PDB file of C-alpha atoms in Angstrom:
ATOM      1  CA  MET A   1    -184.185-107.006   3.553  1.00 40.00           C
ATOM      2  CA  ALA A   2    -185.337-103.304   3.327  1.00 40.00           C
ATOM      3  CA  SER A   3    -187.419-102.211   0.172  1.00 41.00           C
ATOM      4  CA  GLU A   4    -186.305 -98.709   0.326  1.00 42.00           C
ATOM      5  CA  PRO A   5    -183.033 -97.159  -0.676  1.00 40.00           C
ATOM      6  CA  THR A   6    -180.490 -97.627   2.049  1.00 44.00           C
ATOM      7  CA  PRO A   7    -177.164 -95.535   2.544  1.00 44.00           C
ATOM      8  CA  GLN A   8    -174.186 -97.599   1.806  1.00 44.00           C
ATOM      9  CA  SER A   9    -170.926 -97.358   3.951  1.00 42.00           C
ATOM     10  CA  THR A  10    -167.660 -99.095   4.655  1.00 40.00           C
ATOM     11  CA  PRO A  11    -167.129-100.312   8.435  1.00 41.00           C
ATOM     12  CA  GLU A  12    -164.878 -97.312   8.870  1.00 47.00           C
ATOM     13  CA  ALA A  13    -167.778 -94.972   7.665  1.00 58.00           C
ATOM     14  CA  ALA A  14    -165.150 -93.580   5.224  1.00 76.00           C
ATOM     15  CA  GLU A  15    -166.384 -90.741   3.139  1.00 89.00           C
ATOM     16  CA  PRO A  16    -167.857 -91.986  -0.277  1.00 95.00           C
ATOM     17  CA  LEU A  17    -165.643 -91.129  -3.382  1.00 95.00           C
ATOM     18  CA  LEU A  18    -168.794 -90.756  -5.321  1.00 97.00           C
ATOM     19  CA  VAL A  19    -172.267 -89.770  -4.576  1.00 97.00           C
ATOM     20  CA  LEU A  20    -175.201 -89.413  -6.895  1.00 98.00           C
ATOM     21  CA  ASP A  21    -177.583 -87.570  -4.707  1.00 97.00           C
ATOM     22  CA  ASP A  22    -181.544 -87.602  -5.533  1.00 97.00           C
ATOM     23  CA  ILE A  23    -180.750 -87.511  -9.264  1.00 97.00           C
ATOM     24  CA  GLN A  24    -183.430 -86.869 -11.755  1.00 97.00           C
ATOM     25  CA  ALA A  25    -182.308 -87.374 -15.445  1.00 96.00           C
ATOM     26  CA  GLY A  26    -183.775 -88.233 -18.891  1.00 94.00           C
ATOM     27  CA  TYR A  27    -183.377 -87.654 -22.558  1.00 93.00           C
ATOM     28  CA  GLY A  28    -184.916 -84.673 -24.218  1.00 87.00           C
ATOM     29  CA  ARG A  29    -188.786 -84.440 -23.656  1.00 82.00           C
ATOM     30  CA  ALA A  30    -189.038 -88.015 -22.703  1.00 80.00           C
ATOM     31  CA  ALA A  31    -190.212 -89.077 -19.423  1.00 84.00           C
ATOM     32  CA  MET A  32    -187.529 -89.221 -16.601  1.00 92.00           C
ATOM     33  CA  VAL A  33    -185.447 -92.260 -16.497  1.00 96.00           C
ATOM     34  CA  LEU A  34    -183.858 -91.663 -13.217  1.00 97.00           C
ATOM     35  CA  ARG A  35    -186.483 -90.647 -10.642  1.00 95.00           C
ATOM     36  CA  GLY A  36    -184.883 -89.382  -7.376  1.00 95.00           C
ATOM     37  CA  LEU A  37    -181.851 -92.012  -7.315  1.00 97.00           C
ATOM     38  CA  THR A  38    -179.150 -91.986  -4.870  1.00 97.00           C
ATOM     39  CA  ILE A  39    -176.000 -94.045  -4.852  1.00 97.00           C
ATOM     40  CA  GLU A  40    -172.854 -93.884  -3.056  1.00 97.00           C
ATOM     41  CA  VAL A  41    -169.400 -95.496  -3.986  1.00 98.00           C
ATOM     42  CA  PRO A  42    -167.158 -95.783  -0.986  1.00 97.00           C
ATOM     43  CA  PRO A  43    -163.398 -96.231  -1.295  1.00 96.00           C
ATOM     44  CA  GLY A  44    -161.912 -99.636  -1.999  1.00 95.00           C
ATOM     45  CA  THR A  45    -165.199-101.174  -3.026  1.00 97.00           C
ATOM     46  CA  VAL A  46    -166.783-102.334  -6.382  1.00 98.00           C
ATOM     47  CA  VAL A  47    -170.469-101.303  -6.621  1.00 98.00           C
ATOM     48  CA  CYS A  48    -172.691-103.092  -8.879  1.00 97.00           C
ATOM     49  CA  LEU A  49    -175.938-102.070 -10.313  1.00 96.00           C
ATOM     50  CA  VAL A  50    -178.357-104.721 -11.673  1.00 91.00           C
ATOM     51  CA  GLY A  51    -181.866-104.666 -12.746  1.00 88.00           C
ATOM     52  CA  PRO A  52    -184.153-105.295 -15.678  1.00 87.00           C
ATOM     53  CA  ASN A  53    -183.673-103.392 -19.176  1.00 85.00           C
ATOM     54  CA  GLY A  54    -184.743 -99.837 -19.090  1.00 86.00           C
ATOM     55  CA  ALA A  55    -184.232 -99.502 -15.175  1.00 90.00           C
ATOM     56  CA  GLY A  56    -181.661 -96.780 -15.962  1.00 93.00           C
ATOM     57  CA  LYS A  57    -178.329 -98.396 -15.209  1.00 94.00           C
ATOM     58  CA  SER A  58    -176.366 -97.150 -18.201  1.00 94.00           C
ATOM     59  CA  THR A  59    -177.790 -93.604 -17.516  1.00 96.00           C
ATOM     60  CA  VAL A  60    -176.657 -93.696 -13.960  1.00 97.00           C
ATOM     61  CA  LEU A  61    -173.078 -94.013 -15.657  1.00 96.00           C
ATOM     62  CA  LYS A  62    -173.885 -91.147 -18.269  1.00 96.00           C
ATOM     63  CA  VAL A  63    -174.794 -88.664 -15.498  1.00 97.00           C
ATOM     64  CA  ALA A  64    -171.791 -89.550 -13.299  1.00 97.00           C
ATOM     65  CA  SER A  65    -169.227 -89.145 -16.176  1.00 96.00           C
ATOM     66  CA  GLY A  66    -170.867 -85.950 -17.374  1.00 95.00           C
ATOM     67  CA  LEU A  67    -172.185 -87.408 -20.704  1.00 95.00           C
ATOM     68  CA  LEU A  68    -175.679 -86.635 -19.537  1.00 96.00           C
ATOM     69  CA  LYS A  69    -176.791 -83.592 -17.021  1.00 95.00           C
ATOM     70  CA  PRO A  70    -179.305 -84.335 -14.306  1.00 96.00           C
ATOM     71  CA  ARG A  71    -182.203 -82.365 -14.272  1.00 95.00           C
ATOM     72  CA  THR A  72    -182.237 -82.249 -10.420  1.00 96.00           C
ATOM     73  CA  GLY A  73    -179.995 -83.558  -7.822  1.00 97.00           C
ATOM     74  CA  ARG A  74    -175.939 -83.330  -7.203  1.00 97.00           C
ATOM     75  CA  VAL A  75    -173.075 -85.307  -8.197  1.00 97.00           C
ATOM     76  CA  LEU A  76    -170.245 -85.383  -5.574  1.00 96.00           C
ATOM     77  CA  VAL A  77    -166.584 -86.793  -6.403  1.00 95.00           C
ATOM     78  CA  ALA A  78    -164.507 -86.947  -2.878  1.00 93.00           C
ATOM     79  CA  GLY A  79    -167.015 -84.212  -1.349  1.00 93.00           C
ATOM     80  CA  ARG A  80    -166.710 -81.969  -4.330  1.00 94.00           C
ATOM     81  CA  ASP A  81    -169.936 -80.708  -6.058  1.00 96.00           C
ATOM     82  CA  VAL A  82    -169.126 -81.477  -9.530  1.00 96.00           C
ATOM     83  CA  THR A  83    -172.730 -81.497 -10.951  1.00 96.00           C
ATOM     84  CA  GLY A  84    -173.220 -80.417 -14.527  1.00 92.00           C
ATOM     85  CA  GLN A  85    -169.589 -80.737 -15.459  1.00 93.00           C
ATOM     86  CA  GLY A  86    -168.777 -82.138 -18.917  1.00 93.00           C
ATOM     87  CA  PRO A  87    -166.987 -85.352 -19.489  1.00 93.00           C
ATOM     88  CA  GLN A  88    -163.335 -83.808 -19.798  1.00 90.00           C
ATOM     89  CA  GLN A  89    -163.793 -82.024 -16.322  1.00 92.00           C
ATOM     90  CA  MET A  90    -165.161 -85.078 -14.854  1.00 94.00           C
ATOM     91  CA  LEU A  91    -162.166 -86.813 -15.909  1.00 92.00           C
ATOM     92  CA  THR A  92    -160.068 -84.200 -14.344  1.00 90.00           C
ATOM     93  CA  SER A  93    -162.075 -84.517 -11.281  1.00 91.00           C
ATOM     94  CA  GLY A  94    -161.454 -88.187 -10.900  1.00 92.00           C
ATOM     95  CA  LEU A  95    -164.075 -90.352 -13.013  1.00 95.00           C
ATOM     96  CA  ALA A  96    -163.105 -92.461 -15.881  1.00 95.00           C
ATOM     97  CA  HIS A  97    -165.769 -94.067 -18.062  1.00 95.00           C
ATOM     98  CA  VAL A  98    -165.250 -97.185 -19.843  1.00 94.00           C
ATOM     99  CA  LEU A  99    -167.987 -97.332 -22.318  1.00 90.00           C
ATOM    100  CA  GLN A 100    -170.263-100.359 -23.326  1.00 85.00           C
ATOM    101  CA  GLY A 101    -168.834-102.583 -26.136  1.00 78.00           C
ATOM    102  CA  HIS A 102    -165.293-102.127 -27.478  1.00 76.00           C
ATOM    103  CA  SER A 103    -163.597 -99.016 -27.990  1.00 81.00           C
ATOM    104  CA  VAL A 104    -160.096 -99.660 -28.677  1.00 91.00           C
ATOM    105  CA  PHE A 105    -158.607 -98.385 -31.781  1.00 94.00           C
ATOM    106  CA  ARG A 106    -157.742-101.383 -33.801  1.00 93.00           C
ATOM    107  CA  GLU A 107    -155.172-100.110 -36.251  1.00 95.00           C
ATOM    108  CA  MET A 108    -153.264 -98.416 -33.342  1.00 97.00           C
ATOM    109  CA  THR A 109    -150.924-100.280 -31.065  1.00 97.00           C
ATOM    110  CA  VAL A 110    -151.475-101.273 -27.488  1.00 98.00           C
ATOM    111  CA  ALA A 111    -149.140 -98.500 -26.374  1.00 97.00           C
ATOM    112  CA  GLU A 112    -150.897 -95.886 -28.590  1.00 97.00           C
ATOM    113  CA  ASN A 113    -154.302 -96.919 -27.105  1.00 97.00           C
ATOM    114  CA  VAL A 114    -153.147 -96.884 -23.421  1.00 97.00           C
ATOM    115  CA  LEU A 115    -151.384 -93.530 -23.888  1.00 96.00           C
ATOM    116  CA  LEU A 116    -154.356 -91.851 -25.064  1.00 94.00           C
ATOM    117  CA  GLY A 117    -155.744 -92.213 -21.575  1.00 93.00           C
ATOM    118  CA  ALA A 118    -152.848 -89.835 -20.391  1.00 93.00           C
ATOM    119  CA  TYR A 119    -153.638 -87.028 -23.029  1.00 88.00           C
ATOM    120  CA  THR A 120    -154.560 -84.683 -20.082  1.00 85.00           C
ATOM    121  CA  LEU A 121    -151.064 -85.369 -18.369  1.00 88.00           C
ATOM    122  CA  ARG A 122    -148.074 -82.910 -19.300  1.00 88.00           C
ATOM    123  CA  ASP A 123    -145.379 -84.742 -16.812  1.00 92.00           C
ATOM    124  CA  LYS A 124    -143.462 -87.250 -18.625  1.00 93.00           C
ATOM    125  CA  ALA A 125    -142.437 -88.782 -15.447  1.00 95.00           C
ATOM    126  CA  ARG A 126    -145.956 -89.117 -14.361  1.00 95.00           C
ATOM    127  CA  ILE A 127    -146.945 -90.820 -17.585  1.00 96.00           C
ATOM    128  CA  ASP A 128    -143.956 -93.350 -17.412  1.00 96.00           C
ATOM    129  CA  GLU A 129    -145.026 -94.073 -13.694  1.00 96.00           C
ATOM    130  CA  ARG A 130    -148.645 -94.730 -15.057  1.00 96.00           C
ATOM    131  CA  VAL A 131    -147.663 -96.747 -17.563  1.00 97.00           C
ATOM    132  CA  ALA A 132    -145.531 -98.924 -15.291  1.00 97.00           C
ATOM    133  CA  PHE A 133    -148.387 -99.264 -13.059  1.00 97.00           C
ATOM    134  CA  VAL A 134    -151.061-100.563 -15.641  1.00 97.00           C
ATOM    135  CA  GLN A 135    -148.415-102.728 -17.237  1.00 97.00           C
ATOM    136  CA  GLU A 136    -147.998-104.625 -13.974  1.00 96.00           C
ATOM    137  CA  LEU A 137    -151.763-104.534 -13.034  1.00 95.00           C
ATOM    138  CA  PHE A 138    -152.507-105.831 -16.598  1.00 96.00           C
ATOM    139  CA  PRO A 139    -149.706-107.982 -17.839  1.00 95.00           C
ATOM    140  CA  ILE A 140    -151.343-108.765 -21.127  1.00 95.00           C
ATOM    141  CA  VAL A 141    -150.737-104.739 -21.902  1.00 97.00           C
ATOM    142  CA  GLY A 142    -147.208-104.916 -21.338  1.00 96.00           C
ATOM    143  CA  GLU A 143    -146.557-108.283 -23.103  1.00 97.00           C
ATOM    144  CA  ARG A 144    -148.260-106.898 -26.133  1.00 97.00           C
ATOM    145  CA  TRP A 145    -147.271-103.328 -25.910  1.00 97.00           C
ATOM    146  CA  LYS A 146    -146.037-102.837 -29.552  1.00 97.00           C
ATOM    147  CA  GLN A 147    -149.037-104.887 -31.115  1.00 97.00           C
ATOM    148  CA  LEU A 148    -151.783-103.793 -33.053  1.00 97.00           C
ATOM    149  CA  ALA A 149    -154.773-103.692 -30.595  1.00 96.00           C
ATOM    150  CA  GLY A 150    -156.951-105.324 -33.384  1.00 95.00           C
ATOM    151  CA  LEU A 151    -155.046-108.394 -33.158  1.00 96.00           C
ATOM    152  CA  LEU A 152    -155.911-109.089 -29.384  1.00 95.00           C
ATOM    153  CA  SER A 153    -158.944-111.181 -28.375  1.00 93.00           C
ATOM    154  CA  GLY A 154    -161.985-109.505 -27.040  1.00 92.00           C
ATOM    155  CA  GLY A 155    -161.338-109.995 -23.418  1.00 92.00           C
ATOM    156  CA  GLN A 156    -157.485-108.707 -23.982  1.00 94.00           C
ATOM    157  CA  GLN A 157    -158.872-105.677 -25.793  1.00 94.00           C
ATOM    158  CA  LYS A 158    -161.028-105.008 -22.664  1.00 94.00           C
ATOM    159  CA  GLN A 159    -158.014-104.956 -20.432  1.00 95.00           C
ATOM    160  CA  VAL A 160    -156.334-102.521 -22.836  1.00 96.00           C
ATOM    161  CA  GLU A 161    -159.377-100.183 -22.081  1.00 96.00           C
ATOM    162  CA  PHE A 162    -159.159-100.829 -18.507  1.00 96.00           C
ATOM    163  CA  ALA A 163    -155.398 -99.888 -18.711  1.00 97.00           C
ATOM    164  CA  ARG A 164    -156.225 -96.579 -20.594  1.00 96.00           C
ATOM    165  CA  SER A 165    -158.939 -95.606 -18.136  1.00 96.00           C
ATOM    166  CA  LEU A 166    -156.404 -95.882 -15.268  1.00 96.00           C
ATOM    167  CA  MET A 167    -153.721 -93.521 -16.782  1.00 96.00           C
ATOM    168  CA  VAL A 168    -155.145 -90.437 -15.125  1.00 93.00           C
ATOM    169  CA  ASP A 169    -155.330 -92.401 -11.804  1.00 94.00           C
ATOM    170  CA  PRO A 170    -159.026 -91.716 -11.165  1.00 94.00           C
ATOM    171  CA  GLU A 171    -160.905 -91.878  -7.917  1.00 94.00           C
ATOM    172  CA  VAL A 172    -163.488 -94.192  -9.666  1.00 97.00           C
ATOM    173  CA  VAL A 173    -163.856 -96.177 -12.740  1.00 97.00           C
ATOM    174  CA  LEU A 174    -167.357 -96.436 -14.328  1.00 97.00           C
ATOM    175  CA  LEU A 175    -167.627 -99.625 -16.161  1.00 96.00           C
ATOM    176  CA  ASP A 176    -170.665-100.163 -18.493  1.00 95.00           C
ATOM    177  CA  GLU A 177    -171.208-103.844 -19.597  1.00 93.00           C
ATOM    178  CA  PRO A 178    -167.582-104.904 -19.651  1.00 93.00           C
ATOM    179  CA  SER A 179    -168.608-108.657 -20.352  1.00 91.00           C
ATOM    180  CA  MET A 180    -170.597-107.814 -23.343  1.00 90.00           C
ATOM    181  CA  GLY A 181    -169.897-110.161 -26.323  1.00 87.00           C
ATOM    182  CA  LEU A 182    -167.276-112.014 -24.377  1.00 90.00           C
ATOM    183  CA  ASP A 183    -167.015-115.823 -24.267  1.00 90.00           C
ATOM    184  CA  PRO A 184    -167.181-117.322 -20.611  1.00 92.00           C
ATOM    185  CA  LYS A 185    -163.415-117.701 -20.283  1.00 92.00           C
ATOM    186  CA  ALA A 186    -162.910-114.015 -21.192  1.00 91.00           C
ATOM    187  CA  THR A 187    -165.742-112.824 -19.046  1.00 92.00           C
ATOM    188  CA  ALA A 188    -164.001-114.633 -16.159  1.00 93.00           C
ATOM    189  CA  THR A 189    -160.849-112.680 -16.846  1.00 92.00           C
ATOM    190  CA  VAL A 190    -162.413-109.475 -17.195  1.00 93.00           C
ATOM    191  CA  PHE A 191    -164.186-109.932 -13.836  1.00 95.00           C
ATOM    192  CA  GLU A 192    -160.696-110.852 -12.170  1.00 95.00           C
ATOM    193  CA  GLN A 193    -159.330-107.527 -13.530  1.00 94.00           C
ATOM    194  CA  VAL A 194    -162.235-105.672 -11.928  1.00 96.00           C
ATOM    195  CA  THR A 195    -161.158-107.120  -8.844  1.00 96.00           C
ATOM    196  CA  ARG A 196    -157.540-106.355  -9.430  1.00 94.00           C
ATOM    197  CA  MET A 197    -158.409-102.632 -10.010  1.00 94.00           C
ATOM    198  CA  ARG A 198    -160.246-102.288  -6.900  1.00 96.00           C
ATOM    199  CA  ASP A 199    -157.457-104.003  -4.858  1.00 95.00           C
ATOM    200  CA  ALA A 200    -154.888-101.458  -6.329  1.00 93.00           C
ATOM    201  CA  GLY A 201    -156.955 -98.602  -4.823  1.00 93.00           C
ATOM    202  CA  THR A 202    -159.423 -97.788  -7.512  1.00 96.00           C
ATOM    203  CA  ALA A 203    -163.241 -98.138  -6.722  1.00 97.00           C
ATOM    204  CA  VAL A 204    -165.486 -99.360  -9.275  1.00 98.00           C
ATOM    205  CA  LEU A 205    -169.053 -98.563 -10.135  1.00 98.00           C
ATOM    206  CA  LEU A 206    -170.063-101.410 -12.373  1.00 97.00           C
ATOM    207  CA  VAL A 207    -173.188-101.996 -14.710  1.00 95.00           C
ATOM    208  CA  GLU A 208    -173.442-105.563 -15.902  1.00 89.00           C
ATOM    209  CA  GLN A 209    -176.478-107.755 -17.407  1.00 84.00           C
ATOM    210  CA  ASN A 210    -174.596-110.679 -15.982  1.00 87.00           C
ATOM    211  CA  ALA A 211    -176.025-109.902 -12.678  1.00 88.00           C
ATOM    212  CA  ARG A 212    -175.193-112.931 -10.756  1.00 90.00           C
ATOM    213  CA  ARG A 213    -171.478-112.977 -12.000  1.00 91.00           C
ATOM    214  CA  ALA A 214    -171.046-109.149 -11.017  1.00 93.00           C
ATOM    215  CA  LEU A 215    -172.501-109.487  -7.620  1.00 94.00           C
ATOM    216  CA  GLU A 216    -170.208-112.387  -7.102  1.00 95.00           C
ATOM    217  CA  THR A 217    -167.388-109.772  -7.730  1.00 95.00           C
ATOM    218  CA  ALA A 218    -168.693-106.772  -6.292  1.00 97.00           C
ATOM    219  CA  ASP A 219    -168.649-105.719  -2.573  1.00 98.00           C
ATOM    220  CA  LEU A 220    -172.263-103.713  -2.565  1.00 97.00           C
ATOM    221  CA  GLY A 221    -175.098-103.947  -4.904  1.00 96.00           C
ATOM    222  CA  CYS A 222    -177.957-101.656  -5.863  1.00 95.00           C
ATOM    223  CA  VAL A 223    -181.124-103.110  -7.718  1.00 93.00           C
ATOM    224  CA  LEU A 224    -182.523-100.598  -9.950  1.00 93.00           C
ATOM    225  CA  ASP A 225    -186.373-100.640 -10.938  1.00 90.00           C
ATOM    226  CA  LEU A 226    -187.976 -97.719 -12.546  1.00 90.00           C
ATOM    227  CA  GLY A 227    -185.391 -95.280 -12.140  1.00 93.00           C
ATOM    228  CA  ARG A 228    -184.699 -95.798  -8.581  1.00 93.00           C
ATOM    229  CA  VAL A 229    -182.771 -97.910  -6.090  1.00 94.00           C
ATOM    230  CA  HIS A 230    -185.338-100.691  -5.145  1.00 90.00           C
ATOM    231  CA  ILE A 231    -182.918-102.609  -2.870  1.00 91.00           C
ATOM    232  CA  SER A 232    -179.004-102.091  -1.822  1.00 93.00           C
ATOM    233  CA  GLY A 233    -176.596-103.796   0.521  1.00 95.00           C
ATOM    234  CA  PRO A 234    -173.700-106.153   0.511  1.00 96.00           C
ATOM    235  CA  ALA A 235    -173.642-107.924  -2.625  1.00 96.00           C
ATOM    236  CA  SER A 236    -173.322-111.468  -0.899  1.00 94.00           C
ATOM    237  CA  GLU A 237    -176.799-110.711   0.764  1.00 94.00           C
ATOM    238  CA  LEU A 238    -178.359-109.511  -2.380  1.00 92.00           C
ATOM    239  CA  LEU A 239    -177.196-112.896  -4.020  1.00 91.00           C
ATOM    240  CA  ALA A 240    -178.754-114.833  -1.109  1.00 91.00           C
ATOM    241  CA  ASP A 241    -182.057-113.133  -1.235  1.00 88.00           C
ATOM    242  CA  PRO A 242    -184.376-115.718  -2.866  1.00 84.00           C
ATOM    243  CA  GLN A 243    -187.071-113.095  -3.994  1.00 78.00           C
ATOM    244  CA  LEU A 244    -184.440-110.858  -5.626  1.00 78.00           C
ATOM    245  CA  SER A 245    -183.159-114.006  -7.509  1.00 76.00           C
ATOM    246  CA  GLU A 246    -186.511-114.725  -8.697  1.00 75.00           C
ATOM    247  CA  LEU A 247    -186.999-111.327  -9.956  1.00 72.00           C
ATOM    248  CA  TYR A 248    -183.776-109.848 -11.091  1.00 71.00           C
ATOM    249  CA  LEU A 249    -180.898-112.497 -11.479  1.00 73.00           C
ATOM    250  CA  GLY A 250    -182.446-114.845 -13.987  1.00 63.00           C
ATOM    251  CA  GLY A 251    -183.266-117.699 -11.753  1.00 56.00           C
ATOM    252  CA  ARG A 252    -183.615-119.442  -8.444  1.00 51.00           C
ATOM    253  CA  PRO A 253    -180.610-119.429  -6.085  1.00 46.00           C
ATOM    254  CA  ALA A 254    -178.612-122.899  -6.195  1.00 44.00           C
ATOM    255  CA  ALA A 255    -179.921-123.950  -2.744  1.00 42.00           C
ATOM    256  CA  ARG A 256    -183.780-123.635  -3.887  1.00 37.00           C
ATOM    257  CA  ALA A 257    -183.090-125.276  -7.192  1.00 36.00           C
ATOM    258  CA  GLU A 258    -181.483-128.308  -5.622  1.00 37.00           C
ATOM    259  CA  THR A 259    -184.506-128.905  -3.282  1.00 34.00           C
ATOM    260  CA  GLY A 260    -186.959-128.498  -6.118  1.00 36.00           C
ATOM    261  CA  GLY A 261    -188.586-125.632  -4.608  1.00 37.00           C
ATOM    262  CA  ALA A 262    -191.009-123.453  -6.714  1.00 31.00           C
TER     263      ALA A 262
END
């Protein structure tokens, strides 16, 4: 497997929906967190970023969503240069960011939470169309539509956040640690919903500490280390790489463990 960043592409070589091109970024006067990072998100894919703490994974999402302006490099959405735009402009450009942790408003209903995602829309028919879409995609959202969001489980609240992010029909959804704080059953449900989003036509750029589970869901993977893409390629190949498993995925692949390999 190559040790240098490699371009990602779908078999049809479709133009990527999101490109972070040679990004350098950091916070204040501190050292750079991202050091010449390049990532592409093709249409119809889940791209997963994994790596050790401090590798810059969440910083990538902040640059992509406009929360952090890069020092150098470009951000492209569907071929449009959107470098330096703020979060609201990025949302209008086609990027939705689901932040780490829970961000539902517990004292508001599920409906009120989801409709907050449509605050930039002015066409009621379009809003109704998007509501119908997210209710079909995430059945729990429709079932609990009039209930207080705070009464939902953690996994159900995460689906409300996903639904809210899709109200503007984004090109790419950025997900930061969606399984954080969830039990195994809720975590499995969340990753199932990530797959549903992709299958419904929304590309996903995913940051997740549960690296093995995330790569099992993803189409493409990027291993970040020291602010750069160390290895990238099909997620299944990254999962099968013994060295990668030892260094970044928290243990040996099953085949090696069964044979007692060191």
